[in-house]
XYZ file of C-alpha atoms in Angstrom:
387
model
C 0.000 0.000 0.000
C 1.296 3.456 -0.942
C 0.997 5.621 2.172
C 2.651 8.704 0.646
C 0.660 11.818 -0.275
C -0.096 12.799 -3.875
C 0.165 16.341 -5.224
C -3.662 16.860 -5.154
C -3.650 15.719 -1.541
C -0.836 18.132 -0.706
C -2.825 20.898 -2.421
C -5.755 20.033 -0.168
C -3.370 20.352 2.778
C -2.202 23.775 1.649
C -5.762 25.076 1.271
C -6.680 23.749 4.696
C -3.598 25.292 6.303
C -4.443 28.656 4.765
C -8.026 28.479 6.053
C -6.881 27.523 9.567
C -4.323 30.315 9.606
C -7.097 32.776 8.738
C -9.847 31.644 11.146
C -8.064 30.393 14.265
C -6.800 33.822 15.408
C -10.400 35.077 15.257
C -11.772 32.478 17.683
C -12.802 33.599 21.186
C -10.930 32.225 24.169
C -12.159 28.733 25.094
C -14.207 28.343 28.284
C -13.037 26.625 31.437
C -12.718 22.836 30.871
C -15.262 22.204 33.638
C -17.860 24.540 32.089
C -19.689 22.089 29.829
C -22.585 24.418 28.911
C -19.983 26.972 27.848
C -17.980 24.311 26.048
C -21.094 23.215 24.165
C -21.546 26.748 22.819
C -17.851 26.995 21.930
C -17.582 23.520 20.370
C -20.781 23.917 18.363
C -19.664 27.326 17.152
C -16.450 25.779 15.827
C -18.445 22.962 14.235
C -20.602 25.526 12.427
C -17.462 27.207 11.091
C -16.268 23.859 9.750
C -19.674 23.276 8.185
C -19.789 26.663 6.472
C -16.267 26.128 5.110
C -17.075 22.650 3.757
C -14.972 20.714 6.268
C -17.738 19.209 8.454
C -18.151 15.472 8.084
C -15.366 15.585 5.551
C -15.140 11.796 5.254
C -18.875 11.084 5.553
C -20.550 9.911 2.333
C -22.187 12.663 0.302
C -25.530 10.882 0.698
C -25.152 11.317 4.473
C -24.489 15.035 4.184
C -20.702 14.745 4.162
C -18.145 15.831 1.608
C -17.275 12.356 0.314
C -13.569 13.011 0.854
C -11.013 10.253 0.541
C -9.601 8.558 3.665
C -6.304 10.322 3.013
C -7.958 13.746 2.931
C -9.638 12.891 6.225
C -6.274 12.033 7.761
C -4.727 15.241 6.403
C -7.598 17.199 7.966
C -6.916 15.567 11.343
C -3.169 16.162 11.056
C -3.503 19.821 10.173
C -6.235 20.761 12.648
C -4.309 19.153 15.511
C -0.998 20.696 14.514
C -2.624 24.115 14.206
C -4.147 23.784 17.671
C -7.726 23.920 16.370
C -10.550 23.127 18.811
C -11.327 19.463 19.442
C -14.797 18.054 18.711
C -15.526 18.229 22.464
C -19.249 18.116 23.162
C -19.847 16.937 19.584
C -17.787 13.765 20.122
C -20.678 11.286 20.306
C -22.695 12.809 17.476
C -19.810 13.187 15.039
C -17.852 10.052 15.852
C -20.436 7.527 17.148
C -24.106 8.228 16.533
C -23.771 10.094 13.259
C -21.667 7.448 11.483
C -23.975 4.718 12.850
C -27.086 6.469 11.524
C -25.321 7.057 8.216
C -24.548 3.340 7.970
C -27.729 1.825 9.455
C -30.477 4.468 9.357
C -33.171 4.805 6.719
C -33.285 7.878 4.426
C -35.708 9.734 6.691
C -33.542 9.141 9.765
C -30.415 10.293 7.964
C -32.202 13.428 6.771
C -33.521 14.178 10.280
C -30.395 13.704 12.382
C -27.270 14.016 10.274
C -27.503 17.671 9.080
C -28.003 19.048 12.642
C -25.000 17.011 13.832
C -22.814 18.355 11.039
C -23.968 21.951 11.599
C -23.395 21.746 15.355
C -27.079 22.376 16.038
C -27.653 19.237 18.117
C -25.435 17.409 20.598
C -25.632 13.684 21.358
C -24.696 11.586 24.367
C -23.999 7.867 24.688
C -26.358 5.790 26.828
C -24.819 2.317 26.715
C -23.264 1.363 30.080
C -25.309 0.568 33.169
C -24.301 0.018 36.808
C -24.178 -3.766 36.206
C -23.503 -3.753 32.467
C -20.200 -2.105 31.622
C -17.702 -4.393 29.930
C -20.439 -7.034 29.803
C -22.676 -4.666 27.864
C -25.073 -7.401 26.743
C -26.224 -7.730 30.376
C -28.048 -4.396 30.184
C -31.442 -4.275 31.911
C -33.039 -1.015 30.765
C -36.411 -2.131 29.389
C -38.370 -0.795 26.430
C -41.951 -2.071 26.205
C -43.787 -1.523 22.930
C -46.957 0.546 23.305
C -48.450 1.388 19.929
C -46.109 3.703 18.053
C -43.842 4.213 21.066
C -41.496 2.354 23.363
C -41.919 2.967 27.089
C -38.394 2.949 28.519
C -37.528 2.331 32.177
C -34.069 1.869 33.668
C -30.819 3.746 34.192
C -27.498 4.432 32.482
C -24.129 5.453 33.855
C -21.024 7.088 32.386
C -23.323 8.732 29.849
C -20.968 10.965 27.894
C -22.114 14.623 27.626
C -25.634 13.919 28.920
C -25.718 17.231 30.779
C -25.630 19.238 27.536
C -27.090 16.742 25.030
C -30.225 16.981 22.899
C -30.261 13.296 21.913
C -29.031 10.008 23.329
C -27.908 6.913 21.455
C -29.663 4.490 23.790
C -29.418 0.713 24.127
C -32.511 -0.962 25.551
C -33.839 -4.461 26.012
C -36.917 -5.019 23.865
C -37.137 -8.772 24.530
C -36.368 -10.655 27.753
C -33.403 -12.979 28.097
C -34.613 -16.564 27.728
C -33.116 -19.873 28.789
C -32.073 -20.663 25.232
C -31.550 -17.174 23.769
C -28.148 -15.512 24.270
C -28.344 -12.253 26.198
C -27.146 -10.120 23.279
C -30.414 -10.870 21.499
C -33.431 -8.746 22.313
C -31.499 -5.448 22.350
C -32.525 -2.400 20.281
C -30.766 0.902 19.436
C -32.916 4.012 19.945
C -32.473 7.740 19.429
C -33.990 9.252 22.573
C -34.734 12.981 23.004
C -33.116 14.139 26.236
C -35.956 16.583 26.958
C -38.567 13.802 27.028
C -40.652 13.548 30.239
C -39.169 11.030 32.651
C -35.486 11.691 31.842
C -33.371 12.724 34.850
C -29.670 13.614 34.485
C -27.240 13.660 37.414
C -23.699 14.768 36.441
C -20.740 12.711 37.690
C -17.558 14.565 38.602
C -14.364 12.855 37.493
C -10.943 12.652 39.126
C -9.892 15.573 36.905
C -12.724 17.707 38.303
C -14.920 17.840 35.198
C -18.411 16.448 34.623
C -18.434 15.098 31.076
C -20.228 11.982 32.347
C -23.578 11.561 34.061
C -26.041 9.101 35.467
C -29.294 9.075 33.507
C -32.509 7.748 35.042
C -35.414 6.788 32.779
C -38.905 6.607 34.257
C -41.429 5.442 31.640
C -39.896 7.608 28.936
C -41.804 7.402 25.651
C -39.591 7.084 22.573
C -41.193 6.842 19.108
C -40.699 3.519 17.353
C -39.619 5.605 14.345
C -36.505 6.519 16.380
C -35.238 2.939 16.331
C -32.119 2.455 14.203
C -32.222 -0.992 12.631
C -34.764 -3.709 13.296
C -36.260 -4.450 16.698
C -34.039 -6.844 18.652
C -31.197 -6.305 16.153
C -29.577 -3.604 18.252
C -26.547 -5.677 19.197
C -25.437 -5.811 15.577
C -26.031 -2.049 15.229
C -24.090 -1.535 18.460
C -21.111 -3.386 16.997
C -21.172 -0.830 14.167
C -21.160 2.011 16.725
C -18.318 0.437 18.703
C -16.292 -0.173 15.555
C -16.394 3.586 14.886
C -15.617 4.330 18.540
C -12.573 2.057 18.592
C -11.477 2.315 14.990
C -11.607 6.013 14.080
C -12.870 8.099 17.013
C -9.399 8.386 18.583
C -7.577 9.100 15.324
C -7.121 12.813 15.972
C -5.768 12.105 19.422
C -2.778 10.243 17.976
C -1.698 13.467 16.270
C -2.305 15.388 19.491
C -0.153 12.921 21.445
C 2.680 13.271 18.940
C 2.468 17.041 19.432
C 2.632 16.582 23.222
C 5.658 14.323 22.797
C 7.481 17.044 20.863
C 6.629 19.515 23.618
C 7.943 17.067 26.246
C 11.271 16.873 24.429
C 11.509 20.671 24.324
C 10.681 20.932 28.026
C 13.237 18.258 28.901
C 15.924 20.167 27.004
C 14.958 23.378 28.772
C 14.932 21.988 32.325
C 18.006 19.754 32.031
C 16.253 16.388 32.152
C 17.300 15.705 28.567
C 20.739 14.781 29.964
C 19.212 11.554 31.325
C 19.835 8.864 28.654
C 17.075 6.665 30.055
C 14.526 9.448 29.550
C 15.795 10.110 26.023
C 15.405 6.436 25.128
C 11.920 6.466 26.641
C 10.840 9.447 24.564
C 12.422 7.924 21.464
C 10.516 4.672 21.941
C 7.274 6.629 22.401
C 7.979 8.500 19.160
C 8.322 5.148 17.381
C 5.120 3.853 19.031
C 3.053 6.832 17.875
C 4.554 6.711 14.386
C 3.492 3.061 14.166
C 0.025 3.885 15.483
C -0.360 6.566 12.830
C 0.548 4.068 10.110
C -1.974 1.620 11.604
C -4.523 4.440 11.579
C -3.879 5.044 7.886
C -4.384 1.364 7.181
C -7.570 1.117 9.291
C -9.179 4.158 7.681
C -8.277 2.980 4.183
C -9.554 -0.517 4.923
C -12.820 0.876 6.281
C -13.316 2.868 3.101
C -12.613 -0.200 0.968
C -15.116 -2.347 2.855
C -18.006 0.117 2.966
C -17.002 2.763 5.494
C -17.318 0.770 8.742
C -14.035 0.073 10.580
C -13.219 -3.572 11.178
C -11.604 -5.511 14.004
C -8.309 -3.746 13.298
C -9.785 -0.935 15.371
C -9.455 -3.143 18.445
C -5.722 -3.562 17.776
C -5.386 0.204 17.531
C -7.485 0.930 20.610
C -5.671 -1.681 22.694
C -2.216 -0.316 21.996
C -3.179 3.358 21.929
C -4.752 3.141 25.400
C -1.507 1.819 26.854
C 0.844 4.129 24.966
C -1.189 7.197 25.960
C -0.729 6.269 29.619
C 3.000 5.753 29.043
C 3.216 9.179 27.378
C 1.822 10.987 30.395
C 3.904 8.896 32.792
C 6.880 10.242 30.840
C 5.406 13.735 31.163
C 5.407 13.328 34.952
C 9.074 12.370 34.795
C 9.890 15.449 32.714
C 7.902 17.731 35.029
C 9.444 16.380 38.214
C 7.823 18.112 41.206
C 5.566 19.940 38.738
C 3.736 16.661 38.196
C 1.912 17.422 41.462
C 0.396 20.603 40.018
C -3.183 19.612 39.179
C -3.570 22.810 37.160
C -0.974 21.783 34.586
C -2.507 20.494 31.352
C -0.202 17.463 31.234
C -1.159 16.516 34.791
C -4.869 16.746 33.968
C -4.292 14.668 30.836
C -2.394 12.103 32.888
C -5.414 11.670 35.149
C -7.665 11.413 32.113
C -5.391 8.832 30.472
C -6.095 6.390 33.286
C -9.598 5.873 31.880
C -8.492 4.891 28.386
C -7.897 1.219 29.195
C -11.522 1.111 30.384
C -13.426 3.493 28.093
C -14.731 2.304 24.688
C -14.276 -1.320 25.713
C -11.744 -2.410 28.319
C -8.354 -3.702 27.292
C -9.437 -7.157 28.449
C -12.360 -7.012 26.002
C -10.055 -5.845 23.201
C -7.685 -8.744 23.921
C -10.609 -11.139 23.555
C -11.690 -9.564 20.251
C -8.175 -9.771 18.830
C -7.780 -13.362 20.016
C -11.132 -14.630 18.750
C -11.886 -12.543 15.656
C -8.393 -11.929 14.276
C -6.296 -14.841 15.511
C -9.158 -17.354 15.439
C -8.500 -18.667 18.944
C -11.337 -20.493 20.744
C -13.525 -18.632 23.190
C -12.724 -19.091 26.860
C -15.046 -21.137 28.969
C-alpha cells in the first residue's frame, strides 16, 4: 500500500492550512474545561465554522451530508487541525464520531435526513447511553427495558457514564426489547434508539471525574416514551447495530488524538531540554521509543481508515488492535510527562497533569483492554472462546 501523499492531496493540505491560519486567530478564548454548557456553545460554534467552510463530516458519504472526501484527505484534515491547535470536537464527540456514522450506515433515508444535518452543523449534541451500573464491559447484560406501546417504546431503567448527557439533545440508547430466555443468548433482544433528552421522565445527574470535570452523568429513565420511528435498525437487532457504533468508537474516534499525542511528545522533548532532564539517557530512550510507538500507530490508523473505506465505510476488528495499543501508549506518554515535570507533576492545574489523570480511563473506556484482547484473540487470531 502506498501511504505517501499525492500532489492533489498536498494541495488540499495547503488550502486547509491557509483556512486555519485565517480563522483560528479570530476564535474567542475557550471556556473553562469544567464549564460544559460553555464548552457546548464553543464547540458547536467551531463545528458551524467547519460546516460553512465545507470541512464538516469531511469523510462522511455525500448521501449522508458529508463531503465524500477520501480517507487520506480525512487524515490530512486531522493532522492539520491538531498541529494548528484547532478546537477538538468536544461536546460533539458522540454525534460526530459515534451516533452520526452509525445512523449514516444503518439508518433509513428519513432518519439520515432528520439527524445528520443538525450534527454536522453543530445544532444538536448527542450523548452515549450504553453502560449501566451492572452492564459495563459485559454490555449485553443491560437491563433497561423498552416495552412496545403502539407507536412508542416505554423505557424504564438507568445508564451510567453517559458521555455529555448534561448538555445533550439526543441520546444513542441501548434498551432491552425482549427478555433474556433460557435458550436465547443475552445479546439478542437489544434495540438501538435515538432518545430525546428533553422527554418527560429523563433525569440527568452529572458525575464529577478525578480531573474535576463532569463530562459523564447518570441518567434515570422513568417510563420515557420514545417513538418507534426513532429505532435504528430492526427491533431486537440492536446488538449488531451496536457493533457498528463500537467499531467507529474504537477504529476512528481516537484518530485525531494520535496526532495530538505526537504534538505533546514534541513539547515534552523541548521541556526536557529546557529543564536539564534531557541529559538523562534513560529518559531520552523512553521518549524515542514513544515517538516510534506513535509513528506506528499513525501508520496503523492510515491502514484502518483505508480498509474501512474499501469495505463500505465501517471500521473492522483492526480498530481493536489500535485501541488496545493506543490506550496503553497514551498512559506511558503521560507517565513520561510526569518524569519530565518532576515536582511539577503534582500541580493539578498543569494540562499534562490533567491529561495524565484522564489517560487512566483509556484502558476502560470504549471497551476495556481485556475485552479488546478477547476480540483480537477470537476474531483476528481465530482462537477459541474461553469457557
